[in-house]
Amino acid sequence: MPTRSIGVEPLRLSVERPDRDLVMVRVAGDLDAASAPRLRELLDARLRSTVRAVVLDLSAVTFLGTAGLRALERAHLLASELGVRFAVHAGEARQVRRALGLLPLATLLAIDED
C-alpha cells in the first residue's frame, strides 16, 4: 500500500477547451516540488499548441511552493515568447495570492482579482 504524507493533497489537473483559441487548466491540491513538473509539462504542451490564450485556475490549490511558482514563471516566459496570452486566476485561495504577492512574479502575471 502506498504511503502518503499527512496533510498533503495530491495534485489534480483538468483541461477544458471552450473554443479553439482558449485552453483552461484547472489545478487542485498541492503544487510543490513533487507535483510542479506535471503542471510544467502540461502548460508547455498547451502553450505550444494552436491556442491564443491559456487561463490557469489555481483557486483550488491548497499549497503553492517555490517549485510551483517557478513553473508559473516558466509558463509566463514561454507564453510571452510564443505570443500566447497567459493568465492566472487565484480566486479566493489566500495561500496562492500570498505566494504570488511575495515575488516579483506577481507583477508579471495577469491575476484575476475576482
mmCIF file with all atom_site columns, C-alpha atoms in Angstrom:
data_model
loop_
_atom_site.group_PDB
_atom_site.id
_atom_site.type_symbol
_atom_site.label_atom_id
_atom_site.label_alt_id
_atom_site.label_comp_id
_atom_site.label_asym_id
_atom_site.label_entity_id
_atom_site.label_seq_id
_atom_site.pdbx_PDB_ins_code
_atom_site.Cartn_x
_atom_site.Cartn_y
_atom_site.Cartn_z
_atom_site.occupancy
_atom_site.B_iso_or_equiv
_atom_site.pdbx_formal_charge
_atom_site.auth_seq_id
_atom_site.auth_comp_id
_atom_site.auth_asym_id
_atom_site.auth_atom_id
_atom_site.pdbx_PDB_model_num
ATOM 1   C CA . MET A 1 1   ? 0.000   0.000  0.000   1.00 0.00 ? 1   MET A CA 1
ATOM 2   C CA . PRO A 1 2   ? 1.472   3.407  -0.981  1.00 0.00 ? 2   PRO A CA 1
ATOM 3   C CA . THR A 1 3   ? 2.374   5.763  1.841   1.00 0.00 ? 3   THR A CA 1
ATOM 4   C CA . ARG A 1 4   ? 1.206   9.332  1.906   1.00 0.00 ? 4   ARG A CA 1
ATOM 5   C CA . SER A 1 5   ? 2.399   12.251 3.984   1.00 0.00 ? 5   SER A CA 1
ATOM 6   C CA . ILE A 1 6   ? -0.122  13.693 6.386   1.00 0.00 ? 6   ILE A CA 1
ATOM 7   C CA . GLY A 1 7   ? -1.699  16.893 5.100   1.00 0.00 ? 7   GLY A CA 1
ATOM 8   C CA . VAL A 1 8   ? -0.531  16.523 1.501   1.00 0.00 ? 8   VAL A CA 1
ATOM 9   C CA . GLU A 1 9   ? -3.227  16.955 -1.125  1.00 0.00 ? 9   GLU A CA 1
ATOM 10  C CA . PRO A 1 10  ? -2.424  15.118 -4.367  1.00 0.00 ? 10  PRO A CA 1
ATOM 11  C CA . LEU A 1 11  ? -2.278  17.320 -7.443  1.00 0.00 ? 11  LEU A CA 1
ATOM 12  C CA . ARG A 1 12  ? -5.261  17.105 -9.768  1.00 0.00 ? 12  ARG A CA 1
ATOM 13  C CA . LEU A 1 13  ? -5.167  18.685 -13.221 1.00 0.00 ? 13  LEU A CA 1
ATOM 14  C CA . SER A 1 14  ? -8.010  19.119 -15.690 1.00 0.00 ? 14  SER A CA 1
ATOM 15  C CA . VAL A 1 15  ? -8.084  20.764 -19.091 1.00 0.00 ? 15  VAL A CA 1
ATOM 16  C CA . GLU A 1 16  ? -11.027 22.335 -20.870 1.00 0.00 ? 16  GLU A CA 1
ATOM 17  C CA . ARG A 1 17  ? -11.099 23.867 -24.320 1.00 0.00 ? 17  ARG A CA 1
ATOM 18  C CA . PRO A 1 18  ? -14.198 26.085 -24.511 1.00 0.00 ? 18  PRO A CA 1
ATOM 19  C CA . ASP A 1 19  ? -13.222 27.155 -28.033 1.00 0.00 ? 19  ASP A CA 1
ATOM 20  C CA . ARG A 1 20  ? -10.353 26.614 -30.438 1.00 0.00 ? 20  ARG A CA 1
ATOM 21  C CA . ASP A 1 21  ? -8.374  29.637 -29.215 1.00 0.00 ? 21  ASP A CA 1
ATOM 22  C CA . LEU A 1 22  ? -8.660  29.101 -25.447 1.00 0.00 ? 22  LEU A CA 1
ATOM 23  C CA . VAL A 1 23  ? -7.496  26.435 -23.013 1.00 0.00 ? 23  VAL A CA 1
ATOM 24  C CA . MET A 1 24  ? -8.455  26.460 -19.341 1.00 0.00 ? 24  MET A CA 1
ATOM 25  C CA . VAL A 1 25  ? -6.270  24.455 -16.977 1.00 0.00 ? 25  VAL A CA 1
ATOM 26  C CA . ARG A 1 26  ? -7.679  23.826 -13.505 1.00 0.00 ? 26  ARG A CA 1
ATOM 27  C CA . VAL A 1 27  ? -5.333  22.846 -10.706 1.00 0.00 ? 27  VAL A CA 1
ATOM 28  C CA . ALA A 1 28  ? -6.334  21.414 -7.328  1.00 0.00 ? 28  ALA A CA 1
ATOM 29  C CA . GLY A 1 29  ? -4.233  20.149 -4.418  1.00 0.00 ? 29  GLY A CA 1
ATOM 30  C CA . ASP A 1 30  ? -0.626  20.863 -3.509  1.00 0.00 ? 30  ASP A CA 1
ATOM 31  C CA . LEU A 1 31  ? 1.647   22.417 -6.113  1.00 0.00 ? 31  LEU A CA 1
ATOM 32  C CA . ASP A 1 32  ? 5.109   21.617 -4.793  1.00 0.00 ? 32  ASP A CA 1
ATOM 33  C CA . ALA A 1 33  ? 8.461   20.191 -5.892  1.00 0.00 ? 33  ALA A CA 1
ATOM 34  C CA . ALA A 1 34  ? 6.961   16.743 -6.408  1.00 0.00 ? 34  ALA A CA 1
ATOM 35  C CA . SER A 1 35  ? 3.975   17.874 -8.474  1.00 0.00 ? 35  SER A CA 1
ATOM 36  C CA . ALA A 1 36  ? 5.196   21.000 -10.306 1.00 0.00 ? 36  ALA A CA 1
ATOM 37  C CA . PRO A 1 37  ? 6.866   19.048 -13.153 1.00 0.00 ? 37  PRO A CA 1
ATOM 38  C CA . ARG A 1 38  ? 3.459   17.613 -14.148 1.00 0.00 ? 38  ARG A CA 1
ATOM 39  C CA . LEU A 1 39  ? 1.978   21.099 -14.374 1.00 0.00 ? 39  LEU A CA 1
ATOM 40  C CA . ARG A 1 40  ? 5.030   22.425 -16.212 1.00 0.00 ? 40  ARG A CA 1
ATOM 41  C CA . GLU A 1 41  ? 4.760   19.689 -18.856 1.00 0.00 ? 41  GLU A CA 1
ATOM 42  C CA . LEU A 1 42  ? 1.039   20.250 -19.307 1.00 0.00 ? 42  LEU A CA 1
ATOM 43  C CA . LEU A 1 43  ? 1.431   24.032 -19.650 1.00 0.00 ? 43  LEU A CA 1
ATOM 44  C CA . ASP A 1 44  ? 4.346   23.680 -22.079 1.00 0.00 ? 44  ASP A CA 1
ATOM 45  C CA . ALA A 1 45  ? 2.253   21.428 -24.316 1.00 0.00 ? 45  ALA A CA 1
ATOM 46  C CA . ARG A 1 46  ? -0.800  23.690 -24.201 1.00 0.00 ? 46  ARG A CA 1
ATOM 47  C CA . LEU A 1 47  ? 1.183   26.875 -24.813 1.00 0.00 ? 47  LEU A CA 1
ATOM 48  C CA . ARG A 1 48  ? 2.925   25.304 -27.817 1.00 0.00 ? 48  ARG A CA 1
ATOM 49  C CA . SER A 1 49  ? -0.397  24.211 -29.341 1.00 0.00 ? 49  SER A CA 1
ATOM 50  C CA . THR A 1 50  ? -2.527  26.373 -31.633 1.00 0.00 ? 50  THR A CA 1
ATOM 51  C CA . VAL A 1 51  ? -4.305  28.333 -28.889 1.00 0.00 ? 51  VAL A CA 1
ATOM 52  C CA . ARG A 1 52  ? -4.145  32.081 -28.392 1.00 0.00 ? 52  ARG A CA 1
ATOM 53  C CA . ALA A 1 53  ? -4.780  32.052 -24.633 1.00 0.00 ? 53  ALA A CA 1
ATOM 54  C CA . VAL A 1 54  ? -4.233  29.796 -21.642 1.00 0.00 ? 54  VAL A CA 1
ATOM 55  C CA . VAL A 1 55  ? -6.031  30.505 -18.373 1.00 0.00 ? 55  VAL A CA 1
ATOM 56  C CA . LEU A 1 56  ? -4.692  28.768 -15.293 1.00 0.00 ? 56  LEU A CA 1
ATOM 57  C CA . ASP A 1 57  ? -7.206  28.385 -12.452 1.00 0.00 ? 57  ASP A CA 1
ATOM 58  C CA . LEU A 1 58  ? -5.427  27.962 -9.124  1.00 0.00 ? 58  LEU A CA 1
ATOM 59  C CA . SER A 1 59  ? -8.484  28.617 -6.954  1.00 0.00 ? 59  SER A CA 1
ATOM 60  C CA . ALA A 1 60  ? -8.484  25.022 -5.626  1.00 0.00 ? 60  ALA A CA 1
ATOM 61  C CA . VAL A 1 61  ? -4.746  24.889 -4.863  1.00 0.00 ? 61  VAL A CA 1
ATOM 62  C CA . THR A 1 62  ? -4.109  24.125 -1.185  1.00 0.00 ? 62  THR A CA 1
ATOM 63  C CA . PHE A 1 63  ? -0.355  24.815 -1.206  1.00 0.00 ? 63  PHE A CA 1
ATOM 64  C CA . LEU A 1 64  ? 1.853   26.726 -3.661  1.00 0.00 ? 64  LEU A CA 1
ATOM 65  C CA . GLY A 1 65  ? 5.572   26.202 -3.160  1.00 0.00 ? 65  GLY A CA 1
ATOM 66  C CA . THR A 1 66  ? 8.579   27.709 -4.884  1.00 0.00 ? 66  THR A CA 1
ATOM 67  C CA . ALA A 1 67  ? 8.694   24.925 -7.488  1.00 0.00 ? 67  ALA A CA 1
ATOM 68  C CA . GLY A 1 68  ? 5.106   25.790 -8.401  1.00 0.00 ? 68  GLY A CA 1
ATOM 69  C CA . LEU A 1 69  ? 5.991   29.472 -8.671  1.00 0.00 ? 69  LEU A CA 1
ATOM 70  C CA . ARG A 1 70  ? 8.919   28.601 -10.951 1.00 0.00 ? 70  ARG A CA 1
ATOM 71  C CA . ALA A 1 71  ? 6.548   26.573 -13.152 1.00 0.00 ? 71  ALA A CA 1
ATOM 72  C CA . LEU A 1 72  ? 4.254   29.611 -13.427 1.00 0.00 ? 72  LEU A CA 1
ATOM 73  C CA . GLU A 1 73  ? 7.158   31.902 -14.235 1.00 0.00 ? 73  GLU A CA 1
ATOM 74  C CA . ARG A 1 74  ? 8.391   29.498 -16.916 1.00 0.00 ? 74  ARG A CA 1
ATOM 75  C CA . ALA A 1 75  ? 4.895   29.319 -18.417 1.00 0.00 ? 75  ALA A CA 1
ATOM 76  C CA . HIS A 1 76  ? 4.647   33.110 -18.426 1.00 0.00 ? 76  HIS A CA 1
ATOM 77  C CA . LEU A 1 77  ? 8.001   33.473 -20.197 1.00 0.00 ? 77  LEU A CA 1
ATOM 78  C CA . LEU A 1 78  ? 7.154   30.782 -22.756 1.00 0.00 ? 78  LEU A CA 1
ATOM 79  C CA . ALA A 1 79  ? 3.770   32.383 -23.426 1.00 0.00 ? 79  ALA A CA 1
ATOM 80  C CA . SER A 1 80  ? 5.466   35.756 -23.991 1.00 0.00 ? 80  SER A CA 1
ATOM 81  C CA . GLU A 1 81  ? 7.925   34.166 -26.421 1.00 0.00 ? 81  GLU A CA 1
ATOM 82  C CA . LEU A 1 82  ? 5.133   32.458 -28.347 1.00 0.00 ? 82  LEU A CA 1
ATOM 83  C CA . GLY A 1 83  ? 2.685   35.379 -28.311 1.00 0.00 ? 83  GLY A CA 1
ATOM 84  C CA . VAL A 1 84  ? 0.118   33.459 -26.268 1.00 0.00 ? 84  VAL A CA 1
ATOM 85  C CA . ARG A 1 85  ? -1.888  35.223 -23.568 1.00 0.00 ? 85  ARG A CA 1
ATOM 86  C CA . PHE A 1 86  ? -1.302  33.558 -20.172 1.00 0.00 ? 86  PHE A CA 1
ATOM 87  C CA . ALA A 1 87  ? -3.474  34.486 -17.207 1.00 0.00 ? 87  ALA A CA 1
ATOM 88  C CA . VAL A 1 88  ? -3.737  33.147 -13.676 1.00 0.00 ? 88  VAL A CA 1
ATOM 89  C CA . HIS A 1 89  ? -6.946  33.026 -11.668 1.00 0.00 ? 89  HIS A CA 1
ATOM 90  C CA . ALA A 1 90  ? -6.340  32.638 -7.940  1.00 0.00 ? 90  ALA A CA 1
ATOM 91  C CA . GLY A 1 91  ? -9.945  33.078 -6.798  1.00 0.00 ? 91  GLY A CA 1
ATOM 92  C CA . GLU A 1 92  ? -10.276 33.151 -3.025  1.00 0.00 ? 92  GLU A CA 1
ATOM 93  C CA . ALA A 1 93  ? -7.191  30.967 -2.447  1.00 0.00 ? 93  ALA A CA 1
ATOM 94  C CA . ARG A 1 94  ? -5.388  33.195 0.062   1.00 0.00 ? 94  ARG A CA 1
ATOM 95  C CA . GLN A 1 95  ? -2.313  30.979 0.212   1.00 0.00 ? 95  GLN A CA 1
ATOM 96  C CA . VAL A 1 96  ? -1.939  31.276 -3.569  1.00 0.00 ? 96  VAL A CA 1
ATOM 97  C CA . ARG A 1 97  ? -2.426  35.053 -3.539  1.00 0.00 ? 97  ARG A CA 1
ATOM 98  C CA . ARG A 1 98  ? 0.063   35.361 -0.688  1.00 0.00 ? 98  ARG A CA 1
ATOM 99  C CA . ALA A 1 99  ? 2.700   33.293 -2.513  1.00 0.00 ? 99  ALA A CA 1
ATOM 100 C CA . LEU A 1 100 ? 2.218   35.243 -5.742  1.00 0.00 ? 100 LEU A CA 1
ATOM 101 C CA . GLY A 1 101 ? 2.395   38.531 -3.854  1.00 0.00 ? 101 GLY A CA 1
ATOM 102 C CA . LEU A 1 102 ? 5.735   37.711 -2.248  1.00 0.00 ? 102 LEU A CA 1
ATOM 103 C CA . LEU A 1 103 ? 7.559   37.507 -5.548  1.00 0.00 ? 103 LEU A CA 1
ATOM 104 C CA . PRO A 1 104 ? 8.099   39.907 -8.451  1.00 0.00 ? 104 PRO A CA 1
ATOM 105 C CA . LEU A 1 105 ? 6.325   37.207 -10.446 1.00 0.00 ? 105 LEU A CA 1
ATOM 106 C CA . ALA A 1 106 ? 3.026   38.719 -9.281  1.00 0.00 ? 106 ALA A CA 1
ATOM 107 C CA . THR A 1 107 ? 3.729   41.770 -11.413 1.00 0.00 ? 107 THR A CA 1
ATOM 108 C CA . LEU A 1 108 ? 4.414   39.633 -14.484 1.00 0.00 ? 108 LEU A CA 1
ATOM 109 C CA . LEU A 1 109 ? 1.197   37.625 -14.463 1.00 0.00 ? 109 LEU A CA 1
ATOM 110 C CA . ALA A 1 110 ? -2.323  38.769 -15.086 1.00 0.00 ? 110 ALA A CA 1
ATOM 111 C CA . ILE A 1 111 ? -4.015  37.838 -11.824 1.00 0.00 ? 111 ILE A CA 1
ATOM 112 C CA . ASP A 1 112 ? -7.787  37.827 -11.782 1.00 0.00 ? 112 ASP A CA 1
ATOM 113 C CA . GLU A 1 113 ? -8.934  39.736 -8.699  1.00 0.00 ? 113 GLU A CA 1
ATOM 114 C CA . ASP A 1 114 ? -12.474 38.320 -8.684  1.00 0.00 ? 114 ASP A CA 1
#
